[in-house]
Short mmCIF file of C-alpha atoms in Angstrom, two decimals:
data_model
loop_
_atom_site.label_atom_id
_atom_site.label_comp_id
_atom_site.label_asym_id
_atom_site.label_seq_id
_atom_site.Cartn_x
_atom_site.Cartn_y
_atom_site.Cartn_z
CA UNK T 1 53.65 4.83 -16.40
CA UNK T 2 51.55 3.07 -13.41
CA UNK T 3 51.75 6.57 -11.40
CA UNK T 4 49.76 8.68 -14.75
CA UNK T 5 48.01 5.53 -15.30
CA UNK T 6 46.58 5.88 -11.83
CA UNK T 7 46.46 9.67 -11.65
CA UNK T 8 44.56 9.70 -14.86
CA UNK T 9 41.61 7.12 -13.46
CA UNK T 10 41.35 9.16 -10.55
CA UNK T 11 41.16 12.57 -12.46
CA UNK T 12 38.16 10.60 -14.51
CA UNK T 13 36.61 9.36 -11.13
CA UNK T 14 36.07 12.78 -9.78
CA UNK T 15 34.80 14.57 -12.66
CA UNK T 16 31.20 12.91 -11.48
CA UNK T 17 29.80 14.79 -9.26
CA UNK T 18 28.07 13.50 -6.17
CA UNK T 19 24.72 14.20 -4.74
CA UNK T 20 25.31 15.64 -0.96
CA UNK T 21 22.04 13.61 0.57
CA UNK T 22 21.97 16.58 2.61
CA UNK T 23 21.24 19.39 -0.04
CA UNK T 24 17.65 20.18 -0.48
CA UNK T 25 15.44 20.89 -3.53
CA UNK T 26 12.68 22.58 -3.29
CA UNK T 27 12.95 21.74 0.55
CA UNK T 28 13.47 17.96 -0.05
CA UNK T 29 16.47 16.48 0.59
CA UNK T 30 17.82 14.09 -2.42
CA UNK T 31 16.66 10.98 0.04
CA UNK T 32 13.50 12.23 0.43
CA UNK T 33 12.64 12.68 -3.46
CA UNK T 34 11.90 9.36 -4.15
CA UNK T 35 9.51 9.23 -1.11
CA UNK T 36 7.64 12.07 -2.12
CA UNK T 37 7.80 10.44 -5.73
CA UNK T 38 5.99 7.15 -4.64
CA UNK T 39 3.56 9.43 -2.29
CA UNK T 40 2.23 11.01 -5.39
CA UNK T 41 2.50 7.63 -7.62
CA UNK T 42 0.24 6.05 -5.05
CA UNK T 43 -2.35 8.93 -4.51
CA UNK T 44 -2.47 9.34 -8.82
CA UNK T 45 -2.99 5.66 -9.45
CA UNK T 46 -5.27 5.07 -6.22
CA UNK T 47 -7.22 8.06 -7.62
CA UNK T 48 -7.18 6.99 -11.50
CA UNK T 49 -8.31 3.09 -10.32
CA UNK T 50 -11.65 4.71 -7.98
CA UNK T 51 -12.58 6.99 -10.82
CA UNK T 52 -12.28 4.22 -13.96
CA UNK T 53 -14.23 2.03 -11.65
CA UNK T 54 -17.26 4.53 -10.53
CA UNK T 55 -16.89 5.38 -14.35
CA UNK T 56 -17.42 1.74 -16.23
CA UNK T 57 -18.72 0.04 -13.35
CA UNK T 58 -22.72 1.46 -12.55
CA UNK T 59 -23.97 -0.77 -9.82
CA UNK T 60 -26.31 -0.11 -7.03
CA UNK T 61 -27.92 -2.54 -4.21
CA UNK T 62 -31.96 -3.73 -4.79
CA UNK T 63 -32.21 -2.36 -0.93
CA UNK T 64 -30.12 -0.78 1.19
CA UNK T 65 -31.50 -0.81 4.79
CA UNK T 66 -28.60 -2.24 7.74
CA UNK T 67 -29.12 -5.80 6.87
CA UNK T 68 -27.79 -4.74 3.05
CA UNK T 69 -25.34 -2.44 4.22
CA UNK T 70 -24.33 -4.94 6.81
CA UNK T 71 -23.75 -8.27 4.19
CA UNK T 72 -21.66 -6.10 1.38
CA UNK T 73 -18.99 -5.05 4.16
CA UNK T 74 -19.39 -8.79 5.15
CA UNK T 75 -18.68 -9.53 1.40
CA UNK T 76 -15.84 -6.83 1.03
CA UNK T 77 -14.39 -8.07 4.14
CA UNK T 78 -14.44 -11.75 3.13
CA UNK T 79 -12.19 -10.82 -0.46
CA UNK T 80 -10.19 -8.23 1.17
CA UNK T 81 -8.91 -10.24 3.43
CA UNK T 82 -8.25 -13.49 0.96
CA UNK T 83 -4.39 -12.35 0.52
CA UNK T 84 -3.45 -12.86 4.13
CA UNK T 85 -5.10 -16.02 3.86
CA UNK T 86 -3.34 -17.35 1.12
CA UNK T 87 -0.37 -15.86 2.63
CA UNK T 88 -0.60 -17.95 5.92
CA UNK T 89 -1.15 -21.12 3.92
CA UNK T 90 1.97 -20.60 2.31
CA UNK T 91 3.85 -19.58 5.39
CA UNK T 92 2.30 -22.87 6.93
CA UNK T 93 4.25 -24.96 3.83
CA UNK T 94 7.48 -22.95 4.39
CA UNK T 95 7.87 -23.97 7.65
CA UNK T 96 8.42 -27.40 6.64
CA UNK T 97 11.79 -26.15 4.82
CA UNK T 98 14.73 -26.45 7.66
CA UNK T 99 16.51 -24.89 5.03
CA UNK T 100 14.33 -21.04 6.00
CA UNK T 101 15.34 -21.19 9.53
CA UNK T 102 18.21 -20.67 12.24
CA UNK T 103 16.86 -22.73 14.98
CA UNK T 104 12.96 -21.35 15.64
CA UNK T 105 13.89 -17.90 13.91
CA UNK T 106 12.99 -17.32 10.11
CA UNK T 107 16.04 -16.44 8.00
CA UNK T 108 16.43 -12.61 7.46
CA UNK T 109 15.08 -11.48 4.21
CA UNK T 110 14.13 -15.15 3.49
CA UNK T 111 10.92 -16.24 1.87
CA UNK T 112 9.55 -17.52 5.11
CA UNK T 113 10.60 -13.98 7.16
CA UNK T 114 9.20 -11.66 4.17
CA UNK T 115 5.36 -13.55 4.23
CA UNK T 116 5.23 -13.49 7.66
CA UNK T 117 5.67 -9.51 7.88
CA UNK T 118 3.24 -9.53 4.82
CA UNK T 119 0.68 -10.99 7.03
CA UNK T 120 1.13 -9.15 9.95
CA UNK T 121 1.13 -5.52 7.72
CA UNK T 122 -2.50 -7.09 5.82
CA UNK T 123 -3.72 -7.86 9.23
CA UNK T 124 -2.83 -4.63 10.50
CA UNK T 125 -4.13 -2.92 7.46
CA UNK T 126 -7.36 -5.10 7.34
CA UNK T 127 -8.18 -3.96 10.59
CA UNK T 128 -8.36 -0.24 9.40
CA UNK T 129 -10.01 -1.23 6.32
CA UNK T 130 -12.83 -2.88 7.79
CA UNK T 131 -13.80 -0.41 9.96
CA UNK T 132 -14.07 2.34 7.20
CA UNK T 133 -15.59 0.44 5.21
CA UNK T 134 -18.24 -0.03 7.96
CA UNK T 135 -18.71 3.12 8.12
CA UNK T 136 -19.06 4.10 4.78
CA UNK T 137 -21.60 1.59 4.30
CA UNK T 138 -23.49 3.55 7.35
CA UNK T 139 -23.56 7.06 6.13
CA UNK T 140 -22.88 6.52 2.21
CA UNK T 141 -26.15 6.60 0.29
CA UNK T 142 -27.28 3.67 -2.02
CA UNK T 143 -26.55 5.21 -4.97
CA UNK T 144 -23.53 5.66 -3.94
CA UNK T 145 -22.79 2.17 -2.06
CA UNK T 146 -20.64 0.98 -5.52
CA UNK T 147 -17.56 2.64 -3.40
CA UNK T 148 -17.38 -0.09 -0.49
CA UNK T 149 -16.45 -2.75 -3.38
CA UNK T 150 -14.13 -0.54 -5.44
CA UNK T 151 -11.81 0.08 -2.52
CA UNK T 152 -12.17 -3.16 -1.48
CA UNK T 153 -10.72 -3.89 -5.17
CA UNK T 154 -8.14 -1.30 -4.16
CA UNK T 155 -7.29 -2.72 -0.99
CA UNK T 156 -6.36 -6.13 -2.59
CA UNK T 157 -4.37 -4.80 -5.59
CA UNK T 158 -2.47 -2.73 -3.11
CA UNK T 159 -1.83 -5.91 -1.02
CA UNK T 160 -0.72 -7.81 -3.79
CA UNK T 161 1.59 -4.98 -5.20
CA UNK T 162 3.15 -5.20 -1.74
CA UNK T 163 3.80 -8.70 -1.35
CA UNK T 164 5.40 -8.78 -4.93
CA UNK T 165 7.41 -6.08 -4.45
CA UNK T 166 8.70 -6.89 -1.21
CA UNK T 167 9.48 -10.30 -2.86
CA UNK T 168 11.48 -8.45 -5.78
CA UNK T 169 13.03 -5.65 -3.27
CA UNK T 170 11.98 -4.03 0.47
CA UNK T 171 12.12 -1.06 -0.70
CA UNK T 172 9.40 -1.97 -3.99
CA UNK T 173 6.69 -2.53 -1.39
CA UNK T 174 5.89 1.18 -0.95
CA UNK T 175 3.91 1.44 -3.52
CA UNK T 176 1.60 -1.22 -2.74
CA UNK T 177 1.70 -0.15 0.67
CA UNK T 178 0.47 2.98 -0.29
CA UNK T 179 -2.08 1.73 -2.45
CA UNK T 180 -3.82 -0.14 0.52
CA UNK T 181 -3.43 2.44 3.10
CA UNK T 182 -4.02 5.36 1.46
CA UNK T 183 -7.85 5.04 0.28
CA UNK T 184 -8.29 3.79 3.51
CA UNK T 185 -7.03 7.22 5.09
CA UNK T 186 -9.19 9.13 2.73
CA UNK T 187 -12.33 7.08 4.01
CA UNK T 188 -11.39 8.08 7.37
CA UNK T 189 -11.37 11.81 6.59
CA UNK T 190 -15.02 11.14 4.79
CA UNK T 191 -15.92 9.94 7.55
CA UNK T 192 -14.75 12.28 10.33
CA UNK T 193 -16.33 15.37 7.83
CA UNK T 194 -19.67 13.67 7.63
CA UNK T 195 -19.90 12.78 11.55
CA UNK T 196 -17.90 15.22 12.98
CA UNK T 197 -18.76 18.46 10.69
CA UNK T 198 -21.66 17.00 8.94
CA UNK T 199 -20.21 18.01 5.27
CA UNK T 200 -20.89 15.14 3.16
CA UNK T 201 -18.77 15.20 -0.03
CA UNK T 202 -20.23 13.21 -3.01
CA UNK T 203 -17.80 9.75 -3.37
#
């Protein structure tokens, strides 16, 4: 009885079939899919946020000679980088919890270890940020100058999608990852089209 018993829930074990991580679709392995799945989820939302806000939102400067252009990246800059702030205040308060630590070295995948790589990534991105965002506000006309605030707005949703997400799992931060460092990229290839090529493409 035990033996059929036995032979019968491994009979039922194999009839599902399992995905060889190896096998490719459509030249994708079955690891790779949900990459390529969160690539395109952060490019469609990233896309859908710019347009609804050059859509709803119609602002332009009074003036926009360098001392203009020069405060709004100022401005940008100082709300863009407000998560990392908050983020090291909080860090500072963990610190105080023994508890987070094994002798001078965070816990892994504690509270403590996860802010701390969520300020370092926001610096890291910040950096990149601020100096597209410098030069959009160079070579972007004023009618046009709406753009430096909207990606700022995308910059911090993307860092806050991040830190939740890394919160709830590591791998959940990709998206918000994406969402920060992908409008970022796109500035860059303005950029490098208008300086480089001199093709300016309407934001």
């Amino acid at each position: 009885m035990q033996r059929q018993v036995r032979h019968g829930q491994s009979s039922t074990r194999r009839k599902g079939k399992r995905r060889d991580p190896r096998v490719k679709y459509f030249g994708f392995t079955a690891m790779q899919w949900p990459f390529i799945a969160t690539l395109v989820g952060n490019w469609l939302f990233s896309a859908a946020v710019f347009a609804a806000g050059k859509m709803f939102w119609d602002w332009t400067p009074e003036a926009w000679g360098i001392a203009d252009r020069l405060a709004l990246v100022i401005k940008d800059a100082v709300i863009a980088i407000i998560p990392g702030v908050i983020g090291i205040c909080i860090v500072a308060a963990q610190r105080l919890d023994p508890s987070m630590f094994v002798g001078q070295v965070p816990k892994p995948n504690s509270p403590v270890e996860i802010n701390t790589k969520f300020i370092l990534n926001t610096f890291e991105q910040f950096t990149a940020y601020f100096i597209a965002n410098a030069g959009l506000a160079m070579y972007c006309p004023i009618e046009e100058a709406r753009t430096l605030p909207i990606l700022t707005g995308l910059f911090v949703l993307g860092r806050i999608l991040f830190w939740v997400g890394y919160h709830k799992n590591p791998y959940l931060r990709a998206f918000g990852f994406g969402v920060t460092f992908y409008p970022t990229v796109i500035a860059y290839v303005w950029l490098v089209l208008i300086m480089v090529f001199g093709i300016r493409v309407p934001l």
